Amino acid sequence: MTVKDADIARALIAGLSGSPSAVAERLHAQPDGVYCATLPDGARVWVVSRYDDVRRLLAEPRLALDKRNSRSGYQGFGLPPALEANLLNLDGADHARLRRLVTAAFTARRTDQLRDRIQATSNALIDALPATGTADIVADYAAPLPVAAICDLLGVPADQGSMLRECTQVLLAPGKYGPGDLAATLGRILALLTQLIAGKRAEPSDDLLTAMIAARDGQDRLSEEELLSLAFLILFAGYENSVHLISAAVARALAEPQLAAAIRAEPDPHTEPMNRAVEQFLRYDQPATTAMRRFPTEDIKIGDTVVPAGDTVLLAVAAANRDSAAEGSSHLSFGHGPHYCLGAPLARLEARIAVWTLLHRLPDLTLAVPYADLPWKSDHRQHALTALPVNVTP
């Protein structure tokens, strides 16, 4: 396979943020469905796009998340050490131990307990929209709803929740800020989470943070850094992906009148047809175009292509979901295998409530611009709207 030059590599990475269907078609046309490019810094990246390969490799133990397995000096987001000890940086026994402890705290019951509060938040946000005129569903609805849910889940007080929302906005748009701003924001988050954990130890309550502090497996418990890192991961990952899923789902529903009518015909957000609708949103409008980067611990063969140990591998879940081999199979938007997303039930619950409630409460809501003209992020990692302008009528 020929390694492309830096200019073509830039075009590839930028192109992954375009139409997901067009990108999937281009990637599937590559030999073995694998695209290899050299990035401007000289590092190689391998994009794997076919469903069967992506599903298998998501559960492949020889593909490590731990960036110490990178031979290109990959640095990633540059988190402080106290926030690095999370599930997205660990493999094997270390990952299994941490996930076991977190799963004991992050139960289905705890997620289901949020149902009424998410519904109430959804209604309150709709009440706050202008009675007539235009609104931005991303800023005014899709963004504040998940952060409120995550704060309820973790047990973050409302005043501190607003500060966390400000911080996450900075982390979601790093190109708008300098290194000093990002470092300061991470410092604020670290200080707040440290304060919250200390407070939960002194006065336990019925929330996920308290449950994680109490979680144990025999004598094994989460360390201080693990608690901080996991709380940060739940806050950041849970917030970001849900914002993008809700806004993309609303946009698609408003662009397809029959779909919007079918959703409005459902008596509540928790029917089986609503479940199926959300699964379709997840398959075709999933927030992440690729899974977390991985590094082979040894050479790995994909068809006739050999990916060298230590190179960076991107598993293109958006392309895999559109592969003909995926028909009749489960989508991969939450991953597969030992790293399957712990927050999947919460994301599904938020999307069901958010989309159904908005369309029911505002039956005449319409897009303010054509769907084809909506602004999407120029980012190969995400299929995400930067704004969703709508017309609101009484």
PDB file of N, CA and C in Angstrom, residues 53-91:
ATOM      1  N   ASP A  53     -14.201  -5.863  10.131  1.00  0.00           N
ATOM      2  CA  ASP A  53     -12.864  -5.547  10.652  1.00  0.00           C
ATOM      3  C   ASP A  53     -12.956  -4.635  11.865  1.00  0.00           C
ATOM      4  N   VAL A  54     -13.780  -3.585  11.768  1.00  0.00           N
ATOM      5  CA  VAL A  54     -13.883  -2.639  12.875  1.00  0.00           C
ATOM      6  C   VAL A  54     -14.430  -3.333  14.117  1.00  0.00           C
ATOM      7  N   ARG A  55     -15.465  -4.155  13.946  1.00  0.00           N
ATOM      8  CA  ARG A  55     -16.045  -4.855  15.100  1.00  0.00           C
ATOM      9  C   ARG A  55     -15.016  -5.774  15.747  1.00  0.00           C
ATOM     10  N   ARG A  56     -14.279  -6.504  14.917  1.00  0.00           N
ATOM     11  CA  ARG A  56     -13.261  -7.418  15.463  1.00  0.00           C
ATOM     12  C   ARG A  56     -12.148  -6.653  16.165  1.00  0.00           C
ATOM     13  N   LEU A  57     -11.704  -5.569  15.563  1.00  0.00           N
ATOM     14  CA  LEU A  57     -10.567  -4.840  16.118  1.00  0.00           C
ATOM     15  C   LEU A  57     -10.938  -4.026  17.357  1.00  0.00           C
ATOM     16  N   LEU A  58     -12.210  -3.662  17.499  1.00  0.00           N
ATOM     17  CA  LEU A  58     -12.630  -2.988  18.721  1.00  0.00           C
ATOM     18  C   LEU A  58     -12.420  -3.869  19.953  1.00  0.00           C
ATOM     19  N   ALA A  59     -12.456  -5.177  19.756  1.00  0.00           N
ATOM     20  CA  ALA A  59     -12.267  -6.119  20.861  1.00  0.00           C
ATOM     21  C   ALA A  59     -10.908  -6.809  20.811  1.00  0.00           C
ATOM     22  N   GLU A  60     -10.008  -6.347  19.943  1.00  0.00           N
ATOM     23  CA  GLU A  60      -8.707  -6.989  19.759  1.00  0.00           C
ATOM     24  C   GLU A  60      -7.733  -6.566  20.865  1.00  0.00           C
ATOM     25  N   PRO A  61      -7.283  -7.515  21.706  1.00  0.00           N
ATOM     26  CA  PRO A  61      -6.377  -7.145  22.802  1.00  0.00           C
ATOM     27  C   PRO A  61      -5.018  -6.645  22.340  1.00  0.00           C
ATOM     28  N   ARG A  62      -4.644  -6.939  21.088  1.00  0.00           N
ATOM     29  CA  ARG A  62      -3.348  -6.456  20.589  1.00  0.00           C
ATOM     30  C   ARG A  62      -3.414  -5.009  20.098  1.00  0.00           C
ATOM     31  N   LEU A  63      -4.602  -4.417  20.119  1.00  0.00           N
ATOM     32  CA  LEU A  63      -4.735  -2.989  19.833  1.00  0.00           C
ATOM     33  C   LEU A  63      -4.913  -2.265  21.162  1.00  0.00           C
ATOM     34  N   ALA A  64      -3.885  -1.560  21.589  1.00  0.00           N
ATOM     35  CA  ALA A  64      -3.866  -0.958  22.918  1.00  0.00           C
ATOM     36  C   ALA A  64      -4.334   0.484  22.888  1.00  0.00           C
ATOM     37  N   LEU A  65      -5.012   0.896  23.953  1.00  0.00           N
ATOM     38  CA  LEU A  65      -5.369   2.298  24.136  1.00  0.00           C
ATOM     39  C   LEU A  65      -4.260   3.069  24.851  1.00  0.00           C
ATOM     40  N   ASP A  66      -3.486   2.391  25.655  1.00  0.00           N
ATOM     41  CA  ASP A  66      -2.402   3.021  26.403  1.00  0.00           C
ATOM     42  C   ASP A  66      -1.412   3.655  25.430  1.00  0.00           C
ATOM     43  N   LYS A  67      -1.272   4.976  25.498  1.00  0.00           N
ATOM     44  CA  LYS A  67      -0.437   5.682  24.525  1.00  0.00           C
ATOM     45  C   LYS A  67       1.055   5.377  24.676  1.00  0.00           C
ATOM     46  N   ARG A  68       1.438   4.697  25.729  1.00  0.00           N
ATOM     47  CA  ARG A  68       2.845   4.291  25.858  1.00  0.00           C
ATOM     48  C   ARG A  68       3.218   3.254  24.800  1.00  0.00           C
ATOM     49  N   ASN A  69       2.200   2.674  24.135  1.00  0.00           N
ATOM     50  CA  ASN A  69       2.468   1.718  23.060  1.00  0.00           C
ATOM     51  C   ASN A  69       2.670   2.401  21.707  1.00  0.00           C
ATOM     52  N   SER A  70       2.569   3.724  21.674  1.00  0.00           N
ATOM     53  CA  SER A  70       2.793   4.460  20.430  1.00  0.00           C
ATOM     54  C   SER A  70       4.287   4.613  20.174  1.00  0.00           C
ATOM     55  N   ARG A  71       4.704   4.354  18.933  1.00  0.00           N
ATOM     56  CA  ARG A  71       6.103   4.531  18.558  1.00  0.00           C
ATOM     57  C   ARG A  71       6.352   5.880  17.890  1.00  0.00           C
ATOM     58  N   SER A  72       5.284   6.686  17.766  1.00  0.00           N
ATOM     59  CA  SER A  72       5.436   7.989  17.125  1.00  0.00           C
ATOM     60  C   SER A  72       5.472   9.127  18.136  1.00  0.00           C
ATOM     61  N   GLY A  73       5.485   8.781  19.429  1.00  0.00           N
ATOM     62  CA  GLY A  73       5.510   9.818  20.452  1.00  0.00           C
ATOM     63  C   GLY A  73       4.175  10.508  20.644  1.00  0.00           C
ATOM     64  N   TYR A  74       3.076   9.790  20.378  1.00  0.00           N
ATOM     65  CA  TYR A  74       1.741  10.357  20.531  1.00  0.00           C
ATOM     66  C   TYR A  74       1.551  10.912  21.945  1.00  0.00           C
ATOM     67  N   GLN A  75       1.037  12.158  22.040  1.00  0.00           N
ATOM     68  CA  GLN A  75       0.841  12.793  23.339  1.00  0.00           C
ATOM     69  C   GLN A  75      -0.633  12.937  23.712  1.00  0.00           C
ATOM     70  N   GLY A  76      -1.493  13.041  22.697  1.00  0.00           N
ATOM     71  CA  GLY A  76      -2.915  13.135  22.987  1.00  0.00           C
ATOM     72  C   GLY A  76      -3.328  14.492  23.505  1.00  0.00           C
ATOM     73  N   PHE A  77      -4.338  14.510  24.364  1.00  0.00           N
ATOM     74  CA  PHE A  77      -4.979  15.740  24.805  1.00  0.00           C
ATOM     75  C   PHE A  77      -4.121  16.531  25.789  1.00  0.00           C
ATOM     76  N   GLY A  78      -3.152  15.898  26.392  1.00  0.00           N
ATOM     77  CA  GLY A  78      -2.295  16.602  27.336  1.00  0.00           C
ATOM     78  C   GLY A  78      -2.951  16.833  28.681  1.00  0.00           C
ATOM     79  N   LEU A  79      -3.658  15.812  29.193  1.00  0.00           N
ATOM     80  CA  LEU A  79      -4.290  15.938  30.501  1.00  0.00           C
ATOM     81  C   LEU A  79      -3.235  15.913  31.603  1.00  0.00           C
ATOM     82  N   PRO A  80      -3.504  16.581  32.730  1.00  0.00           N
ATOM     83  CA  PRO A  80      -2.606  16.439  33.882  1.00  0.00           C
ATOM     84  C   PRO A  80      -2.636  15.003  34.387  1.00  0.00           C
ATOM     85  N   PRO A  81      -1.541  14.541  35.003  1.00  0.00           N
ATOM     86  CA  PRO A  81      -1.473  13.134  35.447  1.00  0.00           C
ATOM     87  C   PRO A  81      -2.654  12.703  36.310  1.00  0.00           C
ATOM     88  N   ALA A  82      -3.198  13.613  37.101  1.00  0.00           N
ATOM     89  CA  ALA A  82      -4.300  13.258  38.002  1.00  0.00           C
ATOM     90  C   ALA A  82      -5.581  12.916  37.252  1.00  0.00           C
ATOM     91  N   LEU A  83      -5.656  13.248  35.949  1.00  0.00           N
ATOM     92  CA  LEU A  83      -6.851  12.948  35.161  1.00  0.00           C
ATOM     93  C   LEU A  83      -6.610  11.888  34.095  1.00  0.00           C
ATOM     94  N   GLU A  84      -5.409  11.313  34.082  1.00  0.00           N
ATOM     95  CA  GLU A  84      -5.031  10.345  33.044  1.00  0.00           C
ATOM     96  C   GLU A  84      -5.444   8.912  33.368  1.00  0.00           C
ATOM     97  N   ALA A  85      -5.724   8.613  34.635  1.00  0.00           N
ATOM     98  CA  ALA A  85      -5.965   7.221  35.051  1.00  0.00           C
ATOM     99  C   ALA A  85      -7.414   6.829  34.789  1.00  0.00           C
ATOM    100  N   ASN A  86      -7.834   6.880  33.516  1.00  0.00           N
ATOM    101  CA  ASN A  86      -9.217   6.544  33.202  1.00  0.00           C
ATOM    102  C   ASN A  86      -9.285   5.388  32.215  1.00  0.00           C
ATOM    103  N   LEU A  87     -10.508   4.959  31.909  1.00  0.00           N
ATOM    104  CA  LEU A  87     -10.722   3.754  31.114  1.00  0.00           C
ATOM    105  C   LEU A  87     -10.236   3.889  29.670  1.00  0.00           C
ATOM    106  N   LEU A  88     -10.049   5.119  29.187  1.00  0.00           N
ATOM    107  CA  LEU A  88      -9.622   5.326  27.808  1.00  0.00           C
ATOM    108  C   LEU A  88      -8.106   5.311  27.655  1.00  0.00           C
ATOM    109  N   ASN A  89      -7.393   5.061  28.741  1.00  0.00           N
ATOM    110  CA  ASN A  89      -5.933   5.003  28.683  1.00  0.00           C
ATOM    111  C   ASN A  89      -5.384   3.677  29.198  1.00  0.00           C
ATOM    112  N   LEU A  90      -6.264   2.713  29.455  1.00  0.00           N
ATOM    113  CA  LEU A  90      -5.835   1.467  30.083  1.00  0.00           C
ATOM    114  C   LEU A  90      -6.254   0.259  29.246  1.00  0.00           C
ATOM    115  N   ASP A  91      -5.535  -0.834  29.432  1.00  0.00           N
ATOM    116  CA  ASP A  91      -5.806  -2.080  28.713  1.00  0.00           C
ATOM    117  C   ASP A  91      -5.714  -3.257  29.674  1.00  0.00           C
TER     118      ASP A  91
END
